[in-house]
Short mmCIF file of C-alpha atoms in Angstrom, two decimals:
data_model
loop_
_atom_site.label_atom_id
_atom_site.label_comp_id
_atom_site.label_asym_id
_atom_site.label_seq_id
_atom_site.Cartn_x
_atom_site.Cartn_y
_atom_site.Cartn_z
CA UNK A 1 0.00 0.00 0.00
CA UNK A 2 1.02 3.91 -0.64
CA UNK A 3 0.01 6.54 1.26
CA UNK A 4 -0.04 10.37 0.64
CA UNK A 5 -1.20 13.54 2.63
CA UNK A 6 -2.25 16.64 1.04
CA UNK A 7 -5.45 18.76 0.49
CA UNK A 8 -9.42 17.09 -0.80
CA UNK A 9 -9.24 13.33 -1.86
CA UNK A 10 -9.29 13.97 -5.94
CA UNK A 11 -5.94 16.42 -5.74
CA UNK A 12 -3.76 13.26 -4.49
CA UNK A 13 -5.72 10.21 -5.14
CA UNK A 14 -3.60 10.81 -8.76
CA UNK A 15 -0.28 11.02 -6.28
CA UNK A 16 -0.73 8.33 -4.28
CA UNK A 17 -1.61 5.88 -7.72
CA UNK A 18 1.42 6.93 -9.11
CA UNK A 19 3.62 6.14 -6.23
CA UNK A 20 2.27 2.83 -5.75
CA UNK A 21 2.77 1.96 -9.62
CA UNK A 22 6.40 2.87 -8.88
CA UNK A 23 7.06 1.13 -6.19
CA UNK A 24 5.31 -2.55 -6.77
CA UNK A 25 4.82 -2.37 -10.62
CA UNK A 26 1.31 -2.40 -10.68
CA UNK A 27 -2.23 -0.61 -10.54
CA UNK A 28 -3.78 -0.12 -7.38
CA UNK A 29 -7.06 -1.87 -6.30
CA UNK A 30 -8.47 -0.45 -3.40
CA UNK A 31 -8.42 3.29 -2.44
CA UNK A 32 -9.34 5.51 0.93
CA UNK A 33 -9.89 8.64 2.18
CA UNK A 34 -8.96 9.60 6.16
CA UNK A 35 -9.75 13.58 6.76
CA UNK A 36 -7.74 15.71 9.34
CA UNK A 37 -10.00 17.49 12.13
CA UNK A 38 -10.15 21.04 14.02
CA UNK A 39 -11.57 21.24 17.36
CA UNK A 40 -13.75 23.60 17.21
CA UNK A 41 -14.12 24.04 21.03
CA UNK A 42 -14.13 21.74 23.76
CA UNK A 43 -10.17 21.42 24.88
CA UNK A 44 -8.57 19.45 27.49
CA UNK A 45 -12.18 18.00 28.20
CA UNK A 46 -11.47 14.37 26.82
CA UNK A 47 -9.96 12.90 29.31
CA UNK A 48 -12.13 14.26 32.25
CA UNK A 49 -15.04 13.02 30.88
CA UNK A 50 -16.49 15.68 28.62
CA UNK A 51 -17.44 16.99 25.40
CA UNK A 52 -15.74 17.81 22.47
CA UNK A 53 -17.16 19.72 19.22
CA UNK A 54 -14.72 18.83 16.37
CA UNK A 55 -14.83 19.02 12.28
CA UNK A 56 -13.26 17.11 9.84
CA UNK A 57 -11.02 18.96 7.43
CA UNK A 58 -10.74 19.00 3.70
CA UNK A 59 -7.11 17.98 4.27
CA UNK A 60 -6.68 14.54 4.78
CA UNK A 61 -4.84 11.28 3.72
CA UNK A 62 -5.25 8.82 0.75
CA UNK A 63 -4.13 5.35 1.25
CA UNK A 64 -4.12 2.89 -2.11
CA UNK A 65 -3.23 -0.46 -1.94
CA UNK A 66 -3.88 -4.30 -2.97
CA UNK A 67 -4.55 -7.53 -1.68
CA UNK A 68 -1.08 -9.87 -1.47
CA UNK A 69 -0.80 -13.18 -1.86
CA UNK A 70 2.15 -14.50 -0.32
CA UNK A 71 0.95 -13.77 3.77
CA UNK A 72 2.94 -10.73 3.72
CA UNK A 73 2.38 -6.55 3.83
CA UNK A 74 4.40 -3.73 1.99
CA UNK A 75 3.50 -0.06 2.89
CA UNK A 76 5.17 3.14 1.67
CA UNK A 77 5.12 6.33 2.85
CA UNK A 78 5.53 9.30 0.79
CA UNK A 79 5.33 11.72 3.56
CA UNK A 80 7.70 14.63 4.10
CA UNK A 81 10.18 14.03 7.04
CA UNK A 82 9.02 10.48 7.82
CA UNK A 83 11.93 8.67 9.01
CA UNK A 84 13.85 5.92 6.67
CA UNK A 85 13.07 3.56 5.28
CA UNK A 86 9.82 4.76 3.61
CA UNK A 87 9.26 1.26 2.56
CA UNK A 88 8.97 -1.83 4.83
CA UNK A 89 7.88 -5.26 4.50
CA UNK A 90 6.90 -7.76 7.13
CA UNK A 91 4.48 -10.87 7.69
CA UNK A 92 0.77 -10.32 8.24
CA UNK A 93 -0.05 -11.05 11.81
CA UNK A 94 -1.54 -14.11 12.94
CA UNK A 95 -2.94 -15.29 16.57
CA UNK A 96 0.45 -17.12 17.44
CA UNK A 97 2.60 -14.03 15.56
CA UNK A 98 0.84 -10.66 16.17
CA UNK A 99 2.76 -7.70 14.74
CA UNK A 100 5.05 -5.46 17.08
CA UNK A 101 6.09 -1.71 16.73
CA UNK A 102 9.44 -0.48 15.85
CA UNK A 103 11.29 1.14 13.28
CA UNK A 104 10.45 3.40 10.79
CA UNK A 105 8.56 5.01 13.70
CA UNK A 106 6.10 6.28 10.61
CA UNK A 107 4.81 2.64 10.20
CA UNK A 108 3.87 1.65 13.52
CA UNK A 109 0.44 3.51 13.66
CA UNK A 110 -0.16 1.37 10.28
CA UNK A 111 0.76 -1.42 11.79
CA UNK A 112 -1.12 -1.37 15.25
CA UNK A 113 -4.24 -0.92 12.72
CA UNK A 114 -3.31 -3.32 10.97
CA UNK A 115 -2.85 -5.88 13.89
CA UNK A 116 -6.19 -4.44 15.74
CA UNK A 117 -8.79 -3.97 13.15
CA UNK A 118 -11.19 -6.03 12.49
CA UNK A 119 -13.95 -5.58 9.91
CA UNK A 120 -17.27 -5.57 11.78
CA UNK A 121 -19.03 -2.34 10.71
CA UNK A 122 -19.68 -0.52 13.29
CA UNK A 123 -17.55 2.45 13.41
CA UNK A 124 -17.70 2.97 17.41
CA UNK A 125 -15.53 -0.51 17.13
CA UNK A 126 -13.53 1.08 14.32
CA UNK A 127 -12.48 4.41 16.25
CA UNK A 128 -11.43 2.07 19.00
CA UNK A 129 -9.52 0.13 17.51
CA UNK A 130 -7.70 2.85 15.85
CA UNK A 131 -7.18 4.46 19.25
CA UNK A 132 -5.82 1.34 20.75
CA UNK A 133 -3.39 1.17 17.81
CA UNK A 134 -2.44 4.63 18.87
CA UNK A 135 -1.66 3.93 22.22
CA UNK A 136 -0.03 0.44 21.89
CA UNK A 137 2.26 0.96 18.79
CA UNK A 138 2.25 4.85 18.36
CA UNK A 139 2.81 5.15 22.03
CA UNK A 140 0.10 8.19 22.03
CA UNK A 141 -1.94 7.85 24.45
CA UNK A 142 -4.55 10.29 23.14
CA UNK A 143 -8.85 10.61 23.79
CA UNK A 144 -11.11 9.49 21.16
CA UNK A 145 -11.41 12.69 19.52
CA UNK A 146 -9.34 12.20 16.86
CA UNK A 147 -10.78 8.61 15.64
CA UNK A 148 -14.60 9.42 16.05
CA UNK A 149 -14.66 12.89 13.70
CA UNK A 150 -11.92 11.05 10.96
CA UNK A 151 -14.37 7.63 11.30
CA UNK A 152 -17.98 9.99 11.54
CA UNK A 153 -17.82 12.49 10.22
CA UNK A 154 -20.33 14.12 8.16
CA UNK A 155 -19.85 16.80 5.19
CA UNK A 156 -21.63 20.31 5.93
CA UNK A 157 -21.38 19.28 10.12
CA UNK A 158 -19.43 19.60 13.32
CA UNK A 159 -19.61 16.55 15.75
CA UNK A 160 -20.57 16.70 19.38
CA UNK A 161 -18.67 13.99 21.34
CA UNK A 162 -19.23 12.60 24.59
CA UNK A 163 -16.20 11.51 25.57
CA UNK A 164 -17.72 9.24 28.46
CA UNK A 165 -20.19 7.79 26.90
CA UNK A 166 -18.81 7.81 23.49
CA UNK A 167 -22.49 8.99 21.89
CA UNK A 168 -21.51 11.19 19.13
CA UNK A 169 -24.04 13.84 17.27
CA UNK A 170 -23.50 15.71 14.25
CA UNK A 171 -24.20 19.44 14.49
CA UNK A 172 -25.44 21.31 11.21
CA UNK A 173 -22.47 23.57 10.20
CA UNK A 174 -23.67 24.01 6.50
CA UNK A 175 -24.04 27.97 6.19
CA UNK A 176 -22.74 28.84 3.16
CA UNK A 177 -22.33 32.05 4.31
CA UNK A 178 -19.74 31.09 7.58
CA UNK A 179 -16.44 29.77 7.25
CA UNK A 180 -13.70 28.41 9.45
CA UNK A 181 -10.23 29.95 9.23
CA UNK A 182 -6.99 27.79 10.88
CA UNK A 183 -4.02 29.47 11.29
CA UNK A 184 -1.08 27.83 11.97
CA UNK A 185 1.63 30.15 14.35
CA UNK A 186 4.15 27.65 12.97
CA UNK A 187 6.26 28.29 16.57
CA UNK A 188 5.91 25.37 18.72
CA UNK A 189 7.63 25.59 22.25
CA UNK A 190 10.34 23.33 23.73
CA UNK A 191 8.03 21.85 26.86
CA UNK A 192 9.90 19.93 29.63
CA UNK A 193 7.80 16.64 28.97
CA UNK A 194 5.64 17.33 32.22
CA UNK A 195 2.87 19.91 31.26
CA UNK A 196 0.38 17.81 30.36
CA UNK A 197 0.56 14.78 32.84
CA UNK A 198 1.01 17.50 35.44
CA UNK A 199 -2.59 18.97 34.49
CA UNK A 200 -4.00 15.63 33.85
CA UNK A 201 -2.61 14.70 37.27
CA UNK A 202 -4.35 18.04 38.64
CA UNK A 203 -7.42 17.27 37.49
CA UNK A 204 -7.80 13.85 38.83
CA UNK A 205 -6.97 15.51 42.38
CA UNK A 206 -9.33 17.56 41.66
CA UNK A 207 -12.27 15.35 41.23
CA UNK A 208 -10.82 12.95 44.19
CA UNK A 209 -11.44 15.77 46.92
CA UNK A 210 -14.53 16.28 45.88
CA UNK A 211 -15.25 12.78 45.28
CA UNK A 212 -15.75 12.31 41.63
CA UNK A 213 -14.32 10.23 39.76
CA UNK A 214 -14.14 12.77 36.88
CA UNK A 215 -14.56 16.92 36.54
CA UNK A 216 -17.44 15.43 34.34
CA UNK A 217 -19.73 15.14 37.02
CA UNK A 218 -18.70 18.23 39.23
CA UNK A 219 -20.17 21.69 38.88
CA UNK A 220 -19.20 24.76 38.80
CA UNK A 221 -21.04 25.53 42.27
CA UNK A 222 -19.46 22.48 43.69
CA UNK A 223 -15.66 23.86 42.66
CA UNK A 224 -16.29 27.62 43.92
CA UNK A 225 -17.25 26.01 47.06
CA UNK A 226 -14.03 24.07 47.67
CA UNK A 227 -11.94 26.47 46.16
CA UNK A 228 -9.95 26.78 49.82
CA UNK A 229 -9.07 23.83 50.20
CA UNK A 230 -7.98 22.44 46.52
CA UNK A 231 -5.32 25.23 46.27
CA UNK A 232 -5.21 28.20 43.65
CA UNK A 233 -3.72 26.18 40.93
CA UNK A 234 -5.32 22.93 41.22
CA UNK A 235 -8.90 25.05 41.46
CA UNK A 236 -7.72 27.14 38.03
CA UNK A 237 -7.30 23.97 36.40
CA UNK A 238 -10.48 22.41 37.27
CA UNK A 239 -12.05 25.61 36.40
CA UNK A 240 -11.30 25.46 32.85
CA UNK A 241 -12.49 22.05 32.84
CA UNK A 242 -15.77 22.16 34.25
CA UNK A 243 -16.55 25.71 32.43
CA UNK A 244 -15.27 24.22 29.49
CA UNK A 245 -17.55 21.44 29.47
CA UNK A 246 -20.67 23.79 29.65
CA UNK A 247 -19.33 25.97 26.88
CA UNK A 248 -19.10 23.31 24.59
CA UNK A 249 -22.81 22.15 25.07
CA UNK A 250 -23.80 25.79 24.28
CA UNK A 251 -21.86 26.06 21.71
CA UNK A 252 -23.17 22.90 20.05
CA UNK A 253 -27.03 24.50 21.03
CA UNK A 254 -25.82 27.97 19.47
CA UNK A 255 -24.66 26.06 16.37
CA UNK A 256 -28.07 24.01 16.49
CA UNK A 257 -30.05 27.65 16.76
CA UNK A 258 -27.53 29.52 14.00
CA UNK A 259 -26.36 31.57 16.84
CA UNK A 260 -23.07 32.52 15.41
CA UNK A 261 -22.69 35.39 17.72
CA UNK A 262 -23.05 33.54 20.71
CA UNK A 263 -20.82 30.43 19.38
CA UNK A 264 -17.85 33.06 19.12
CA UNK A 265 -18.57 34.57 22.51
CA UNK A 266 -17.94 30.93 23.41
CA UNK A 267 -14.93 31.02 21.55
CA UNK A 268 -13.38 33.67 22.95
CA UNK A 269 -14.07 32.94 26.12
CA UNK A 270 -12.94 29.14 25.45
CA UNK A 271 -9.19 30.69 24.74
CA UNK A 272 -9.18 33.29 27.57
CA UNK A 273 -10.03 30.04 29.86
CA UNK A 274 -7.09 28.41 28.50
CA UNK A 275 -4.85 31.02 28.64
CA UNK A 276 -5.11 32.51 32.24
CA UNK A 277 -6.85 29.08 34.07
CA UNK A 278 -5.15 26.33 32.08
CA UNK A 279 -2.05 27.72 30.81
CA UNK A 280 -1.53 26.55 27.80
CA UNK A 281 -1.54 29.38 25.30
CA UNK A 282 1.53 31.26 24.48
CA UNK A 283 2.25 35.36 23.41
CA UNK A 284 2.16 33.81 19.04
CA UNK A 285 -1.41 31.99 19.63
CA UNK A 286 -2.83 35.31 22.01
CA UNK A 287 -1.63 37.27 19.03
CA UNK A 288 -3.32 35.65 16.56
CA UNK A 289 -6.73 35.23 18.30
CA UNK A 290 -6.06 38.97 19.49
CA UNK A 291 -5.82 40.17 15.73
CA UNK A 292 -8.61 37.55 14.11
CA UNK A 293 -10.76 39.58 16.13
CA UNK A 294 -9.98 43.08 15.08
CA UNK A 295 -11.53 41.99 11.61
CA UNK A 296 -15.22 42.79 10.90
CA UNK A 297 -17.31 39.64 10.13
CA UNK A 298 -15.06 37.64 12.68
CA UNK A 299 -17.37 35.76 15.03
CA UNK A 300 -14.77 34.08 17.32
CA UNK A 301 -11.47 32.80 17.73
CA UNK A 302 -9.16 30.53 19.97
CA UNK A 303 -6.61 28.14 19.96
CA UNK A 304 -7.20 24.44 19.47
CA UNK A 305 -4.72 21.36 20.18
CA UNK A 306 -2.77 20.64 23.07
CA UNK A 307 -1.31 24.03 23.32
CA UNK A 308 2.10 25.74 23.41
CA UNK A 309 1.70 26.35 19.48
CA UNK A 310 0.31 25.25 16.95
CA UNK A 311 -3.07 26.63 14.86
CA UNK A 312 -5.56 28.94 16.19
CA UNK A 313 -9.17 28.21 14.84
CA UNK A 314 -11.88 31.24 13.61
CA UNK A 315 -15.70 31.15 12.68
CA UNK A 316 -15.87 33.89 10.37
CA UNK A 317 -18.36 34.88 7.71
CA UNK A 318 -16.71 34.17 4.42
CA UNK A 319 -16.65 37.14 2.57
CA UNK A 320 -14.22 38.31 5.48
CA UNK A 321 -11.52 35.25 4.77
CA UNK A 322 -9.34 37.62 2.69
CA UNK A 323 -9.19 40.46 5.10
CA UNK A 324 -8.72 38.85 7.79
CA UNK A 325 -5.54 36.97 6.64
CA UNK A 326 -4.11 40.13 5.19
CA UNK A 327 -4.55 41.29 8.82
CA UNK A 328 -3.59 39.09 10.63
CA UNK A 329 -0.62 38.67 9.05
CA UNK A 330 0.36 42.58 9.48
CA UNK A 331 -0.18 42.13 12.97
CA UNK A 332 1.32 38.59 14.12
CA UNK A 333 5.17 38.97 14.54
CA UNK A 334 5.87 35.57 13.19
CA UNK A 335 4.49 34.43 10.06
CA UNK A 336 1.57 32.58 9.76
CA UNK A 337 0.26 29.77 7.15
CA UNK A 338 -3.59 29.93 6.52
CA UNK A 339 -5.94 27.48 5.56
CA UNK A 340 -9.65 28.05 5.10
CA UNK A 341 -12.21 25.28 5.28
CA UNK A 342 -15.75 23.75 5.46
CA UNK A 343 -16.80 20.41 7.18
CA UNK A 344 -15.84 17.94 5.34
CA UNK A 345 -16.82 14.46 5.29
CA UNK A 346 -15.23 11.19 7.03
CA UNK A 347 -12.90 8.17 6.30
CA UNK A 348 -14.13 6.49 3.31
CA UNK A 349 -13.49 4.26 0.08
CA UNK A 350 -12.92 6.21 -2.73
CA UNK A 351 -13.35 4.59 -7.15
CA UNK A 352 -10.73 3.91 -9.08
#
């Protein structure tokens, strides 16, 4: 199999043919689409328990390939920076033989799919499985976010996760008149290693003192009133949580009602909570939310991912795209990529 990343399915399906032709002599018979995602709001929720209100991109991966016959797998990568070799080989897994990560590092998410899949049809099963091959040969050991919005997502909506009890909702987000504007800081922070069990860690003691076994089921009365006695930081963190929980079911609601105005309130008020209570922003991501907001037509803005870095994420009407990267740009003191966007829809087979 071959796979490439770039922008909508029909720019690289062409690509990724071609690079499978040159590397095992022959035409492709199978080929898949896997979009990337933007949270639209809803951060650091997923593993307390909460909600998350993501979109898949029209930026994704296309994976060709063909059935062997001889019990083993080739896969090639053609991605940019991936570490050598770009091509491996290696026996398909059996019950007595399962597969095992290890280098390229690029192949092992592959693999642990590979070795954990199983074609049943339902697609909670598949986003598991994917997740578990995350964890146990990527060594990520990320939510569910990611999985469920590439796996179900729909074209024209956002998806409202519940990260306990994995329900997941599409959210109409088919204006024709809004669009969503990522910019990418391109700075990304040297971090000791620690932030982000040392928050996780935080909010588990947290919910312990008041006797939860997630922020998912405390609220916001319950925090204020044992603010004394968790400690300033501790409380802070918690505080994002739990109000960032309830701003992400309004937000889906607003999105529901074509509220735009209020959905970028909860934007903006998403980031400032990450900024000050969780502490994860940094000065190139408060600039860029800081300036997206200066432009007319700009409903809201924050910045999405783990933090640190990264992409900043704006609901904007569209006819203010243009502007609003020219000013942006002027105004951040790095320089910024831009990519603007619609929901798009989820993993799935595409003709040859």
């Amino acid at each position: 199999m071959a796979a490439v990343a770039d922008r909508g399915p029909c720019s690289v399906l062409a690509a990724a043919r071609g690079a499978y032709e040159a590397a095992f002599g022959g035409a492709a018979a199978v080929a898949a689409w896997a979009p990337g995602r933007v949270n639209l709001i809803g951060e650091h929720t997923d593993y307390n328990g909460g909600f998350v209100l993501p979109m898949a991109l029209q930026l994704g991966t296309v994976l060709v390939g063909s059935p062997t016959q001889d019990g083993t797998i080739s896969i090639l990568t053609t991605a940019p920076g991936a570490d050598e070799p770009h091509r491996v080989r290696f026996p398909a897994p059996t019950q007595s033989r399962p597969l095992s990560p290890g280098r390229p590092h690029w192949a092992n998410y592959v693999k642990g799919v590979i070795q954990h899949y199983r074609d049943d049809g339902d697609l909670v099963a598949k986003a598991l499985a994917c997740q578990q091959a995350e964890h146990t040969f990527a060594s990520v050991p990320c939510g569910i976010m990611d999985q469920f919005i590439s796996v179900m997502a729909k074209e024209n909506h956002a998806l409202l996760i519940d990260c306990r009890s994995l329900d997941a909702v599409p959210v109409p987000l088919r204006d024709a008149n809004l669009a969503v504007l990522i910019t990418n800081s391109n700075v990304r922070h040297a971090l000791t290693g620690s932030e982000y069990p040392t928050r996780r860690r935080q909010c588990q003691e947290a919910a312990a003192a008041l006797g939860r076994t997630t922020l998912r089921d405390v609220t916001m009365a319950e925090l204020e009133a044992s603010r004394s006695r968790l400690g300033e930081e501790v409380y802070r963190r918690a505080r994002h949580v739990v109000g960032e929980m309830e701003r992400t079911a309004r937000a889906a609601q607003a999105l529901r009602d074509g509220d735009y105005v209020t959905f970028g309130m909860l934007m903006v008020e998403s980031h400032n909570s990450l900024r000050d209570d969780y502490a994860v922003s940094c000065p190139e991501l408060d600039q860029l939310v800081e300036a997206a907001l200066e432009v007319d037509g700009v409903y809201g803005s924050r910045m999405t991912g783990g933090g640190f870095g990264g992409c900043t994420v704006t609901l904007l009407v569209a006819e203010a795209t243009e502007r609003a990267q020219q000013h942006i740009q002027e105004k951040y003191s790095g320089t910024a990529t831009f990519y603007v966007t619609k929901p798009s829809d989820g993993a799935k087979v595409l003709p040859l």
